[in-house]
Amino acid sequence: MPSERIRVAIRVRPAAPSAIAWSDGRVCIANTSFRCDTFLDETMDQDAAYAASGMAQLVESVVDGYSSTIFAYGQTGAGKSHTIFGPERNLGPATNLHGSQEGFLPRSVAVLMEAIERQSLETRCSVRMTVVEIYNDTVHDLVQPSGPLAVRWSKDTGFFLEDATVVECSSYDDIMHAVLAAAANRVHSSHHLNDRSNRSHCLVTIYVDSQAIAGGERKYGKLTIVDLAGSERAHDTGAVGTQLKESGYINKSLYCLSQVILALNSPRKDTFVPFRDSKLTMLLIDSLGGRSRTLMLACVNASPQFARESIRTLEFAMGVARIRNEPTVALSPQDKLVRDLRAEIKQLKHENEYLRSLSCLSRGQSMPALPFDGPSDNQVDDGRQDGIRPRSHTITETSSAKLVATTTPTITKGHTVPTSAAVQQPRSNQSRPRMGRSSSKPLLPVALPILLRNEPVTSSERPRKSTRASLPLLARDARLDPVTTTAAAWDDERAADLFAQLCQL
Ligand SMILES: Nc1ncnc2c1ncn2[C@@H]1O[C@H](COP(=O)(O)OP(=O)(O)OP(=O)(O)O)[C@@H](O)[C@H]1O
């Protein structure tokens, strides 16, 4: 999957009067406007907000081995927990979700379990989950509360939680029971802006391991749903004592998050990204600039009283929206090694082929037959799933000769040649071949750069009309690599016809 930007949806908590307006793809608060992907206005219920957010597509890709993250950010009382968990928190069976006020989490679990069910005839999946909170910059298990959990680093898996309780689940109800029990253990308290304010960041992570029943690669998808604690100012909340201390930790970890986002948006590629500065940023490393597909819910209160805080939330969201992630399928180390080696072999074959053709050209010889005909279909790893991108264009056997001849320098099945910038001209003019009867122009210097660049032939570059006489002869040859074919035509009068054929297709 190509790299993709983190998407941002703005969720508005209703208030009357409202300070927030939306027009032409922009949100406007107190004369400040922001562009945004998705605007979930105050009239939308949870059903409509979930459908418009696009979260369901991210959740479904978890079954294919991708990581997806949704995180809710915003001022205290802006509706983060309402959006993620729903108002009542007495979550019912999946069938009751439609039309209810349940939040994004139960809806995502329902979508996930449906996707697993749909694939159950071909794919075997196992589901596990953890629920933790980060309170005062220490991580606590919410499934079986105990002492703080250590965050460790491993070369293979990145940051991970040591000894977190992992719950095996086989149904929607299993997951929701665990989530509910865990949510009840979360630290909360009351202040001026929220009767039930969460004092910690909560991370629900659902792991989906999948493998085709017929065998093959084992994939490790992951869905992370994060309800962040709200940014707050002691002046507004009236926090003192423990609450004030909690407030300090919340704001510090959100500040670390903003520093990570600032660094990720730096134009300098070597900018240090301070992921290690807080537990929150360590655990979100995959979701920000990593291999996850991520959606941010920027929660704002529509009341004019909170316009300043809402603007700060949206400024933060605009920074997040510039970050690009590289969604990647997570494989077992063995499967990953096999994939990488296949991709490397394929690349080396291409390079070898290209060097052989260059070497033949520079000696003025036709190119000997290649020892292989490109990787067979079941060997080809097109890299689409694990984010490996080929270094130059590739055309498959099914591509038409027209495409081959006019739009790309690449020709035979799965073979690739570098772009024209890398192509060298023959060293000596004397050794250059001449065009056939119909032209005295040397063929190669004219034809090769045209064939190897990624543009059609212009009218001034076309050979004279008479050189196009015997096109049918070369119709089949036009499917061949132009480097190979042109090289074969060094000492051959058919070269001009070949060139004409390629120009005409
Ligand atoms: N879209 C909405 N529609 C109706 N009520 C909402 C909406 N959003 C939030 N609320 C209500 O506003 C109150 C505060 O919301 P919530 O607890 O979700 O805020 P929060 O951002 O999670 O706050 P904190 O960071 O302090 O935990 C709740 O009573 C909630 O039901």
XYZ file of C-alpha atoms and ligand atoms in Angstrom:
536
model
C 0.000 0.000 0.000
C 1.432 3.419 -0.865
C 2.113 5.936 1.871
C -0.944 7.757 3.105
C -1.630 10.843 5.142
C -3.141 10.573 8.620
C -6.785 11.493 8.204
C -8.507 13.917 10.533
C -12.207 14.087 11.359
C -13.493 16.994 13.429
C -16.212 15.988 15.883
C -18.306 18.757 17.383
C -20.007 18.561 20.754
C -23.300 20.444 20.399
C -23.794 23.781 22.141
C -26.152 26.702 21.715
C -25.144 29.155 20.463
C -22.489 27.484 18.322
C -19.221 29.180 17.411
C -18.379 26.629 14.713
C -19.391 26.844 11.073
C -18.527 24.691 8.055
C -18.379 25.677 4.408
C -16.385 24.703 1.303
C -14.297 22.096 3.076
C -13.271 24.523 5.827
C -14.194 24.796 9.480
C -14.488 28.300 10.828
C -14.175 29.214 14.518
C -14.013 32.833 15.648
C -12.668 34.089 12.304
C -10.042 31.352 12.096
C -10.554 28.713 9.448
C -9.061 25.254 8.919
C -9.233 22.804 6.057
C -10.258 19.316 7.106
C -10.985 15.878 5.598
C -14.204 15.171 7.456
C -16.491 17.340 9.507
C -18.814 15.533 11.907
C -21.171 18.338 12.853
C -23.216 18.621 16.023
C -26.380 17.330 14.362
C -24.807 13.939 13.608
C -25.610 11.046 15.878
C -23.088 8.262 16.471
C -24.418 6.240 13.541
C -23.919 9.050 11.049
C -20.607 10.155 12.569
C -19.160 6.637 12.389
C -20.291 6.147 8.796
C -18.854 9.520 7.709
C -15.547 9.037 9.534
C -14.375 6.195 7.250
C -13.258 4.191 10.285
C -14.919 1.004 9.022
C -12.464 0.698 6.086
C -9.510 1.022 8.430
C -10.947 -1.662 10.688
C -11.547 -4.087 7.820
C -7.939 -3.832 6.675
C -6.840 -5.216 10.063
C -7.969 -8.676 8.930
C -5.551 -8.340 5.976
C -2.630 -7.787 8.341
C -2.572 -3.987 8.560
C -2.398 -1.899 11.721
C -5.084 0.723 12.169
C -5.356 3.387 14.831
C -8.042 5.802 15.851
C -7.296 8.353 18.517
C -9.511 11.040 20.025
C -7.888 14.310 21.000
C -9.340 17.521 22.418
C -10.039 19.735 25.374
C -11.476 18.175 28.510
C -15.234 17.764 28.160
C -15.157 18.058 24.362
C -16.668 14.595 23.847
C -13.744 12.210 23.312
C -15.031 9.404 25.550
C -18.562 10.000 24.300
C -17.335 9.481 20.736
C -15.131 6.464 21.472
C -17.228 4.536 24.013
C -20.673 6.137 23.796
C -22.699 7.808 26.506
C -24.140 4.892 28.427
C -21.300 2.396 28.493
C -23.758 -0.466 28.976
C -22.915 -1.970 25.640
C -25.286 -4.479 24.144
C -25.011 -7.148 21.446
C -23.677 -6.120 18.045
C -27.116 -6.258 16.461
C -28.315 -3.418 18.675
C -25.656 -0.982 17.469
C -27.576 0.377 14.524
C -29.499 3.467 15.572
C -28.035 3.390 19.062
C -25.704 5.944 20.632
C -22.850 3.477 21.131
C -19.447 4.848 20.307
C -16.809 4.134 17.673
C -15.212 1.348 19.686
C -18.188 -1.059 19.831
C -18.982 -0.234 16.218
C -15.433 -1.002 15.148
C -15.459 -4.275 17.068
C -18.701 -5.225 15.296
C -17.193 -4.366 11.875
C -14.051 -6.332 12.708
C -15.899 -9.452 13.824
C -18.127 -9.300 10.734
C -15.058 -9.072 8.496
C -13.512 -12.076 10.259
C -16.776 -14.000 9.885
C -16.979 -13.188 6.157
C -13.514 -14.628 5.562
C -13.926 -17.616 7.860
C -14.197 -20.134 5.011
C -10.768 -19.169 3.617
C -8.913 -17.619 6.539
C -8.349 -18.720 10.097
C -8.148 -15.805 12.547
C -7.394 -15.564 16.225
C -8.229 -12.459 18.252
C -6.537 -11.196 21.421
C -6.676 -7.888 23.204
C -5.132 -5.727 25.891
C -6.501 -2.649 27.654
C -4.155 -0.280 29.462
C -4.155 3.274 30.733
C -1.333 5.763 31.017
C -1.818 7.598 34.297
C 0.774 10.138 35.416
C 3.147 8.754 32.771
C 3.012 5.188 34.084
C 1.243 2.365 32.264
C -1.348 0.304 34.143
C -3.134 -2.850 33.128
C -6.883 -2.254 33.188
C -7.865 -5.907 32.648
C -6.101 -7.133 35.783
C -4.921 -4.026 37.623
C -1.535 -4.486 39.253
C 1.673 -2.497 39.504
C 2.973 -0.338 36.634
C 3.836 -2.088 33.373
C 7.268 -1.592 31.847
C 7.545 -0.382 28.257
C 10.361 -2.292 26.549
C 11.972 -2.046 23.149
C 12.653 -4.922 20.817
C 14.335 -4.765 17.435
C 11.608 -6.915 15.868
C 8.453 -5.558 17.457
C 9.395 -2.012 18.514
C 7.997 -0.794 21.845
C 5.908 -3.330 23.743
C 4.347 -3.725 27.182
C 5.898 -6.323 29.418
C 3.417 -8.566 31.271
C 0.229 -6.867 30.051
C -2.778 -9.186 30.438
C -3.783 -10.586 27.065
C -7.425 -11.673 26.697
C -8.264 -14.332 24.085
C -11.570 -13.453 22.416
C -13.775 -15.262 19.962
C -16.811 -13.000 19.674
C -18.034 -9.422 19.865
C -19.387 -10.081 23.350
C -16.038 -11.425 24.579
C -14.304 -8.244 23.496
C -16.952 -5.887 24.833
C -17.115 -7.607 28.221
C -13.373 -7.191 28.577
C -13.542 -3.550 27.449
C -16.346 -2.728 29.872
C -14.640 -4.375 32.807
C -11.419 -2.555 31.945
C -13.107 0.845 31.445
C -14.572 0.577 34.934
C -11.019 0.483 36.327
C -9.986 3.706 34.639
C -9.188 6.710 36.847
C -11.716 9.534 36.572
C -12.921 12.458 38.630
C -15.146 15.501 38.452
C -14.176 19.108 37.758
C -15.820 22.320 36.540
C -15.842 21.269 32.876
C -16.790 17.611 33.157
C -18.629 15.561 35.775
C -16.800 12.449 34.718
C -13.421 13.470 33.426
C -10.924 10.734 32.582
C -7.566 11.399 34.167
C -5.641 8.948 32.002
C -5.077 7.999 28.363
C -6.766 4.676 27.568
C -5.444 2.316 24.864
C -7.515 -0.650 23.700
C -5.501 -2.877 21.360
C -7.056 -5.776 19.462
C -4.647 -8.158 17.739
C -5.857 -10.242 14.798
C -3.536 -13.030 13.609
C -4.669 -14.509 10.309
C -3.557 -17.243 7.951
C -5.211 -18.776 4.906
C -6.608 -22.217 5.747
C -4.786 -23.520 2.661
C -1.503 -22.278 4.204
C 0.768 -19.371 3.336
C 1.916 -16.245 5.073
C 0.837 -15.547 8.624
C -0.287 -11.934 9.066
C -0.518 -9.892 12.239
C -3.142 -7.123 12.100
C -3.723 -4.731 14.962
C -6.486 -2.267 15.839
C -5.600 0.401 18.399
C -8.301 2.659 19.797
C -7.102 5.504 21.981
C -9.166 7.801 24.185
C -6.714 10.498 25.247
C -7.149 12.470 28.432
C -8.232 16.029 27.653
C -5.966 19.039 27.597
C -6.991 21.350 30.403
C -6.162 24.607 32.136
C -6.316 24.616 35.933
C -7.920 28.044 35.794
C -10.919 26.586 33.894
C -11.204 23.234 35.643
C -10.527 24.508 39.174
C -8.121 21.599 39.694
C -6.161 21.478 42.959
C -4.165 18.816 44.794
C -4.184 15.406 43.068
C -6.208 16.734 40.160
C -3.686 19.487 39.584
C -0.858 16.942 39.585
C -2.795 14.738 37.119
C -3.468 17.779 35.007
C 0.299 18.498 34.881
C 1.045 14.949 33.673
C -1.756 15.031 31.092
C -0.562 18.328 29.659
C 3.065 17.190 29.690
C 2.319 14.007 27.738
C 0.186 15.978 25.247
C 3.071 18.423 24.902
C 5.409 15.475 24.116
C 2.889 14.330 21.529
C 2.921 17.777 19.922
C 6.742 17.733 19.857
C 6.715 14.395 18.053
C 4.294 15.800 15.495
C 6.426 18.904 15.057
C 9.524 16.765 14.449
C 7.703 14.466 12.028
C 6.643 17.508 10.020
C 10.130 18.958 9.863
C 11.374 19.361 6.272
C 14.758 17.967 7.371
C 14.775 14.203 7.017
C 17.368 13.729 9.764
C 15.333 15.505 12.444
C 15.326 13.586 15.718
C 11.800 12.501 16.702
C 11.482 12.383 20.517
C 9.239 9.306 20.789
C 10.997 8.239 23.998
C 10.036 11.389 25.899
C 6.742 9.924 27.156
C 5.033 6.540 27.471
C 2.224 7.813 25.275
C 4.476 8.642 22.331
C 6.405 5.373 22.742
C 3.171 3.396 22.432
C 1.942 5.481 19.492
C 5.146 5.168 17.475
C 3.480 2.953 14.855
C 0.511 5.258 14.493
C 2.450 8.484 13.881
C 4.732 8.304 10.867
C 4.866 4.504 11.198
C 3.249 1.581 9.430
C -0.285 2.105 10.727
C -3.343 3.553 9.006
C -4.460 6.321 11.324
C -7.554 8.433 11.886
C -7.546 11.316 14.367
C -10.804 12.495 15.893
C -10.332 16.133 16.817
C -13.076 16.786 19.370
C -14.198 20.369 19.925
C -16.918 22.009 21.951
C -19.091 24.282 19.803
C -19.634 26.775 22.621
C -18.054 30.242 21.959
C -16.710 30.059 25.515
C -14.254 27.377 24.346
C -13.339 28.899 20.979
C -9.701 29.438 21.987
C -9.269 25.807 23.095
C -11.042 24.598 19.961
C -8.635 26.596 17.787
C -5.690 25.020 19.615
C -7.144 21.568 19.046
C -7.549 22.260 15.339
C -4.031 23.708 15.042
C -2.757 20.481 16.552
C -4.957 18.493 14.152
C -3.543 20.342 11.133
C -0.039 19.262 12.191
C -1.193 15.654 12.503
C -2.886 15.811 9.102
C 0.477 16.491 7.415
C 2.080 13.293 8.696
C 2.409 10.455 6.212
C 2.361 6.820 7.301
C 3.533 3.773 5.350
C 0.826 1.151 5.888
C 2.475 -2.250 5.867
C 1.302 -5.807 6.359
C 2.964 -7.310 9.425
C 4.347 -10.780 8.729
C 6.209 -13.351 10.796
C 10.015 -12.859 10.624
C 10.350 -15.966 8.390
C 7.625 -14.872 5.969
C 9.084 -11.389 5.896
C 12.525 -12.787 5.114
C 11.119 -14.872 2.262
C 9.276 -11.835 0.854
C 12.332 -9.612 1.139
C 14.581 -12.188 -0.504
C 12.161 -12.666 -3.385
C 11.980 -8.927 -3.936
C 15.772 -8.719 -3.832
C 16.217 -11.578 -6.313
C 13.781 -9.914 -8.663
C 15.593 -6.604 -8.413
C 18.973 -8.217 -8.980
C 17.667 -9.993 -12.076
C 16.474 -6.690 -13.472
C 19.800 -5.035 -12.777
C 21.668 -7.945 -14.287
C 19.555 -7.818 -17.417
C 20.067 -4.115 -17.783
C 23.836 -4.320 -17.309
C 24.031 -7.118 -19.872
C 22.140 -5.052 -22.398
C 24.354 -2.028 -21.791
C 27.478 -4.094 -22.106
C 26.302 -5.538 -25.438
C 25.367 -2.117 -26.731
C 28.707 -0.613 -25.902
C 30.461 -3.448 -27.792
C 28.157 -3.107 -30.763
C 26.921 -6.702 -30.420
C 23.472 -8.118 -30.425
C 22.432 -9.248 -27.012
C 22.565 -12.957 -26.228
C 19.431 -14.693 -25.014
C 18.701 -14.076 -21.367
C 19.146 -17.012 -19.028
C 15.674 -16.516 -17.590
C 12.343 -15.198 -18.648
C 11.548 -13.137 -15.592
C 10.142 -14.488 -12.390
C 7.110 -16.691 -12.779
C 3.808 -15.447 -11.441
C 3.930 -17.385 -8.233
C 7.436 -16.142 -7.518
C 6.653 -12.508 -8.120
C 6.243 -10.431 -5.027
C 4.787 -7.213 -6.334
C 5.416 -5.585 -2.982
C 1.939 -4.076 -2.879
C 1.000 -5.668 0.386
C 4.048 -5.042 2.450
C 4.791 -1.594 1.091
C 7.849 -2.632 -0.951
C 7.839 -0.435 -3.996
C 9.709 -1.422 -7.127
C 12.464 1.019 -7.954
C 11.310 1.524 -11.520
C 8.354 0.764 -13.734
C 7.321 -2.824 -14.339
C 5.088 -4.162 -17.061
C 3.519 -7.580 -16.943
C 3.044 -9.954 -19.823
C -0.577 -8.895 -20.134
C 0.386 -5.287 -20.857
C -0.311 -4.312 -24.426
C 2.369 -3.607 -26.991
C 0.940 -0.128 -27.330
C 1.635 0.676 -23.723
C 5.065 -0.836 -24.021
C 6.051 1.167 -27.047
C 4.646 4.569 -26.264
C 4.346 5.165 -22.572
C 7.051 3.383 -20.701
C 10.581 2.203 -21.100
C 9.734 -1.211 -19.713
C 8.989 -4.139 -21.909
C 9.040 -7.836 -21.202
C 7.239 -9.830 -18.558
C 8.174 -8.454 -15.188
C 11.364 -6.909 -16.559
C 12.426 -3.387 -15.776
C 14.951 -0.945 -17.091
C 16.067 2.204 -15.341
C 14.919 5.602 -16.508
C 16.545 7.298 -19.452
C 18.828 9.394 -17.270
C 20.855 6.278 -16.560
C 21.258 5.250 -20.180
C 24.636 5.877 -21.767
C 25.169 6.792 -25.383
C 27.591 4.703 -27.465
C 31.128 5.961 -26.987
C 32.323 6.219 -30.588
C 30.534 7.776 -33.524
C 32.387 5.501 -35.891
C 30.935 2.393 -34.393
C 27.390 3.640 -34.555
C 25.077 1.803 -36.935
C 23.312 3.651 -39.647
C 19.592 3.636 -40.231
C 18.271 1.493 -43.080
C 17.814 2.417 -46.682
C 15.329 5.096 -46.004
C 17.453 7.250 -43.756
C 21.048 8.144 -43.254
C 20.532 9.012 -39.592
C 22.167 6.690 -37.066
C 19.411 4.679 -35.444
C 20.540 4.121 -31.913
C 21.264 7.645 -30.681
C 17.859 8.676 -31.984
C 15.837 5.661 -30.965
C 17.221 4.670 -27.625
C 16.617 7.827 -25.583
C 13.120 8.009 -27.022
C 12.381 4.412 -26.213
C 13.748 4.645 -22.729
C 12.142 7.821 -21.625
C 8.583 7.761 -20.319
C 6.979 9.902 -23.054
C 5.483 9.403 -26.497
C 7.467 10.119 -29.634
C 7.050 13.651 -30.983
C 6.329 14.303 -34.644
C 9.816 15.706 -35.276
C 11.357 12.530 -33.864
C 9.420 10.197 -36.177
C 11.473 8.610 -38.955
C 10.555 9.370 -42.542
C 7.446 7.788 -43.973
C 9.278 5.299 -46.166
C 10.901 3.668 -43.153
C 7.501 2.522 -41.932
C 6.909 0.195 -44.865
C 7.331 -3.236 -43.340
C 5.531 -2.879 -40.049
C 3.735 -6.261 -39.978
C 7.091 -7.983 -39.907
C 7.851 -6.469 -36.548
C 4.506 -6.506 -34.839
C 5.541 -9.401 -32.689
C 8.989 -7.959 -31.996
C 7.478 -4.797 -30.642
C 6.571 -6.711 -27.507
C 10.250 -7.244 -26.802
C 12.511 -5.167 -24.690
C 13.500 -2.162 -26.864
C 17.047 -2.328 -25.556
C 17.361 -5.975 -26.551
C 15.633 -5.515 -29.854
C 17.468 -2.373 -30.795
C 20.732 -3.985 -29.847
C 19.914 -6.920 -32.099
C 19.387 -4.492 -34.918
C 22.792 -2.819 -34.737
C 24.006 -4.299 -37.995
C 20.634 -4.809 -39.540
C 18.738 -2.641 -42.000
C 15.514 -3.703 -40.297
C 16.443 -1.405 -37.468
C 14.766 1.577 -39.051
C 11.590 -0.397 -39.555
C 11.681 -1.555 -35.985
C 11.991 1.978 -34.767
C 9.141 3.040 -36.999
C 7.048 0.189 -35.664
C 7.645 1.266 -32.111
C 6.857 4.854 -32.972
C 3.587 3.915 -34.606
C 2.205 1.705 -31.866
N -21.712 14.671 20.423
C -22.274 14.723 21.650
N -23.595 14.671 21.783
C -24.159 14.708 22.987
N -23.489 14.796 24.141
C -22.163 14.838 24.085
C -21.486 14.814 22.845
N -20.176 14.877 23.087
C -20.050 14.925 24.422
N -21.227 14.909 25.025
C -21.471 14.952 26.487
O -20.540 15.846 27.042
C -20.051 15.358 28.282
C -18.530 15.303 28.277
O -18.116 14.376 27.291
P -16.888 13.384 27.482
O -16.808 12.852 28.864
O -16.947 12.419 26.381
O -15.688 14.413 27.282
P -14.138 14.073 27.211
O -13.600 14.862 26.096
O -13.907 12.622 27.176
O -13.636 14.703 28.572
P -12.344 14.285 29.476
O -11.158 14.553 28.669
O -12.461 15.216 30.638
O -12.506 12.873 29.858
C -20.683 14.003 28.489
O -21.796 14.142 29.347
C -21.149 13.607 27.120
O -22.263 12.743 27.144
